[in-house]
Amino acid sequence: FLFGNRKATDVAHMVWKHVVQKGDTVIDATCGNGFDTLELLNLVVDDSHNGYVYALDIQKDALAKTSSLLEESINSYQKHVELFNICHSKMEEVVQRNSSVRLVAFNLGYLPGGDKEIITRSETTLQALEAAERIVIPGGLISIVVYVGHPGGREELETVETFAARMCVENWICCKLQMLNRAGAPIPIFLFRR
Ligand code: SAM
């Protein structure tokens, strides 16, 4: 099912479809322009299921873009998604304590079309991954798309790999997908299944 997709985010979306169910609670840890949030909403909500998406970004601009995309795509989306202008390292402060979080999705780097200086950073990415590791339920997934072309990108990739390598082998299966014939822009996708 992976080979119809050229974009890393489409590959990630295909994997989400095999894990996320209607009615689930999920987190978009870097909502940006809202494409991942919209995909997640479509996975968790239908006429008979009240799934929920928490969407986080440190930029107000990104939240505005996400909410206008959702508004034009889905009726009364507000019932099923909440947007937070916070760092993803603080996700546990906004997610309700008793929620069963099936997926935490990261799409690292900068906001396409936005300020390229505002990027995800290794230190807070690591804290956010630790939070995701604590809250994802058994059977759930942490999904991370990593870009390496911008300053700090390679360091962040190393942070993600080091984090993955020390995850508990009894509880987590940690995989990395990478397009090997795109040496300059491999855009690895990390998938950590609990
Ligand atoms: N998922 C988005 C989409 O579908 O359009 C694209 C995300 S973009 C590659 C990365 C986003 O991460 C940017 O919007 C940026 O503002 C956000 N970001 C950077 N640092 C962050 C942090 N510490 N916490 C949450 N979001 C952050």
Coordinates of C-alpha atoms and ligand atoms in Angstrom, one line a residue:
F1 CA 0.0 0.0 0.0
L2 CA 3.0 2.4 0.3
F3 CA 4.2 2.4 -3.2
G4 CA 1.5 4.6 -4.8
N5 CA 2.8 7.6 -2.8
R6 CA 5.7 9.9 -3.7
K7 CA 5.1 12.4 -0.8
A8 CA 6.4 11.4 2.6
T9 CA 3.2 12.8 4.2
D10 CA 1.0 10.7 2.0
V11 CA 3.0 7.6 3.1
A12 CA 2.5 8.6 6.7
H13 CA -1.3 9.1 6.0
M14 CA -1.5 5.6 4.6
V15 CA 0.0 4.1 7.7
W16 CA -2.4 6.2 9.9
K17 CA -5.3 4.7 8.1
H18 CA -4.3 1.2 9.3
V19 CA -4.0 2.3 12.9
V20 CA -6.5 5.0 13.6
Q21 CA -10.2 4.2 14.0
K22 CA -13.4 6.2 14.0
G23 CA -14.1 7.7 17.4
D24 CA -10.4 7.8 18.4
T25 CA -8.6 10.7 20.0
V26 CA -5.4 11.8 18.2
I27 CA -2.9 14.6 18.4
D28 CA -1.4 16.7 15.5
A29 CA 1.7 18.0 17.3
T30 CA 2.7 20.4 14.4
C31 CA -0.5 21.4 12.7
G32 CA 1.1 24.0 10.3
N33 CA -1.2 24.5 7.3
G34 CA -3.7 22.0 8.6
F35 CA -3.4 19.2 6.0
D36 CA -2.5 16.6 8.6
T37 CA -5.2 17.8 10.9
L38 CA -7.8 17.5 8.2
E39 CA -6.6 14.0 7.3
L40 CA -6.9 13.1 11.0
L41 CA -10.3 14.6 11.4
N42 CA -11.5 12.5 8.4
L43 CA -10.1 9.4 10.1
V44 CA -11.7 9.8 13.5
V45 CA -15.1 11.4 12.7
D46 CA -18.2 10.3 10.9
D47 CA -21.9 10.6 11.4
S48 CA -21.9 8.1 14.3
H49 CA -18.5 8.6 15.8
N50 CA -17.2 11.6 17.8
G51 CA -13.5 11.3 17.4
Y52 CA -11.3 14.2 18.6
V53 CA -8.2 15.9 17.3
Y54 CA -5.9 18.1 19.4
A55 CA -3.9 20.3 17.0
L56 CA -0.8 22.2 18.3
D57 CA 1.5 24.8 16.9
I58 CA 3.7 27.5 18.3
Q59 CA 2.7 29.9 15.5
K60 CA -0.7 31.8 15.6
D61 CA -0.4 32.0 11.8
A62 CA -0.4 28.2 11.5
L63 CA -3.4 27.9 13.7
A64 CA -5.3 30.5 11.5
K65 CA -4.4 28.5 8.4
T66 CA -5.5 25.2 9.9
S67 CA -8.8 26.6 11.1
S68 CA -9.6 28.2 7.7
L69 CA -8.7 24.9 5.9
L70 CA -11.0 22.9 8.3
E71 CA -13.8 25.5 8.0
E72 CA -13.9 25.2 4.2
S73 CA -13.6 21.4 4.3
I74 CA -15.8 20.1 7.2
N75 CA -19.1 21.3 8.6
S76 CA -19.1 22.1 12.3
Y77 CA -15.5 20.8 12.7
Q78 CA -15.2 22.8 16.0
K79 CA -17.0 20.0 17.8
H80 CA -14.2 17.6 17.0
V81 CA -11.0 19.6 17.0
E82 CA -9.3 22.0 19.4
L83 CA -6.4 24.2 18.3
F84 CA -3.7 25.1 20.8
N85 CA -1.0 27.8 20.5
I86 CA 1.6 25.9 22.5
C87 CA 4.8 24.0 22.2
H88 CA 4.2 20.3 21.6
S89 CA 6.5 19.5 24.6
K90 CA 3.5 20.7 26.7
M91 CA 0.9 18.4 25.0
E92 CA 0.1 16.7 28.4
E93 CA -1.1 20.0 29.7
V94 CA -3.9 20.2 27.2
V95 CA -5.0 16.6 26.5
Q96 CA -7.6 15.5 29.0
R97 CA -6.3 13.1 31.6
N98 CA -8.6 10.2 30.8
S99 CA -8.2 10.4 27.0
S100 CA -7.0 7.3 25.1
V101 CA -4.6 8.8 22.5
R102 CA -4.2 6.5 19.5
L103 CA -1.8 8.6 17.5
V104 CA 0.6 11.5 18.0
A105 CA 1.7 12.9 14.6
F106 CA 4.8 15.1 14.0
N107 CA 5.7 16.8 10.8
L108 CA 8.9 18.6 11.7
G109 CA 10.7 21.6 10.3
Y110 CA 9.2 25.0 9.3
L111 CA 5.8 26.1 8.1
P112 CA 5.7 25.8 4.3
G113 CA 5.0 29.3 2.9
G114 CA 5.8 30.8 6.4
D115 CA 8.8 32.0 8.3
K116 CA 11.7 29.6 7.7
E117 CA 13.4 30.7 10.9
I118 CA 10.6 29.3 13.1
I119 CA 11.4 25.6 13.1
T120 CA 11.0 22.6 15.4
R121 CA 14.1 22.2 17.6
S122 CA 15.8 19.1 18.9
E123 CA 15.4 19.9 22.5
T124 CA 11.7 20.5 22.5
T125 CA 11.1 17.8 19.9
L126 CA 12.8 15.3 22.3
Q127 CA 10.5 16.5 25.2
A128 CA 7.5 16.1 23.0
L129 CA 8.5 12.6 21.9
E130 CA 8.9 11.7 25.6
A131 CA 5.4 13.1 26.3
A132 CA 4.0 11.1 23.3
E133 CA 5.6 7.9 24.6
R134 CA 3.8 8.4 27.9
I135 CA 0.3 9.0 26.5
V136 CA 0.0 6.8 23.4
I137 CA -2.2 3.7 24.2
P138 CA -1.2 0.1 23.4
G139 CA -1.9 -0.4 19.7
G140 CA -1.3 3.3 19.1
L141 CA 1.4 5.0 17.0
I142 CA 3.9 7.9 17.1
S143 CA 4.5 9.1 13.5
I144 CA 7.2 11.5 12.6
V145 CA 8.1 13.0 9.2
V146 CA 11.6 14.6 9.4
Y147 CA 13.1 17.1 7.0
V148 CA 16.8 17.5 6.9
G149 CA 17.5 20.3 4.4
H150 CA 17.3 23.2 6.8
P151 CA 19.8 24.3 9.5
G152 CA 19.3 22.0 12.5
G153 CA 17.5 19.4 10.5
R154 CA 20.2 16.8 10.6
E155 CA 20.7 17.3 14.3
E156 CA 16.9 16.8 14.8
L157 CA 17.1 13.6 12.8
E158 CA 19.8 12.3 15.1
T159 CA 17.7 13.2 18.1
V160 CA 14.8 11.2 16.8
E161 CA 17.0 8.2 15.9
T162 CA 18.7 8.2 19.3
F163 CA 15.3 8.5 21.0
A164 CA 13.9 5.5 19.0
A165 CA 16.9 3.4 19.7
R166 CA 16.4 3.5 23.4
M167 CA 12.6 2.8 23.4
C168 CA 11.6 -0.3 25.3
V169 CA 11.8 -3.2 23.0
E170 CA 9.0 -5.1 24.8
N171 CA 6.5 -2.3 24.3
W172 CA 7.5 -0.5 21.1
I173 CA 8.2 -1.5 17.5
C174 CA 10.3 1.3 16.0
C175 CA 10.7 1.6 12.2
K176 CA 12.1 4.1 9.7
L177 CA 11.0 4.4 6.1
Q178 CA 13.2 6.3 3.7
M179 CA 13.2 7.0 -0.1
L180 CA 16.8 5.9 -0.9
N181 CA 16.8 7.3 -4.4
R182 CA 16.3 10.9 -3.1
A183 CA 19.7 11.4 -1.5
G184 CA 19.4 15.2 -1.1
A185 CA 15.9 15.1 0.4
P186 CA 15.3 11.6 1.8
I187 CA 12.5 12.8 4.2
P188 CA 12.6 9.8 6.6
I189 CA 9.4 8.7 8.2
F190 CA 9.6 7.2 11.7
L191 CA 6.8 5.0 12.9
F192 CA 6.8 3.9 16.5
R193 CA 4.0 1.3 17.2
R194 CA 3.1 0.6 20.8
Ligands
SAM1 N1 1.5 19.3 9.6 C1 1.6 20.6 8.8 C2 0.6 20.5 7.6 O1 -0.1 19.5 7.4 O2 0.6 21.6 6.9 C3 3.0 21.0 8.5 C4 3.9 21.2 9.7 S1 5.3 22.2 9.4 C5 6.4 21.2 8.5 C6 6.0 22.3 11.0 C7 5.2 23.2 11.9 O3 5.7 23.0 13.2 C8 5.2 24.7 11.7 O4 4.0 25.2 11.5 C9 5.8 25.2 13.0 O5 5.3 26.5 13.4 C10 5.5 24.1 14.0 N2 6.4 24.1 15.2 C11 7.7 24.5 15.3 N3 8.1 24.3 16.5 C12 7.0 23.8 17.3 C13 6.8 23.4 18.6 N4 7.9 23.5 19.5 N5 5.6 23.0 19.0 C14 4.6 22.9 18.1 N6 4.7 23.3 16.8 C15 5.9 23.7 16.4

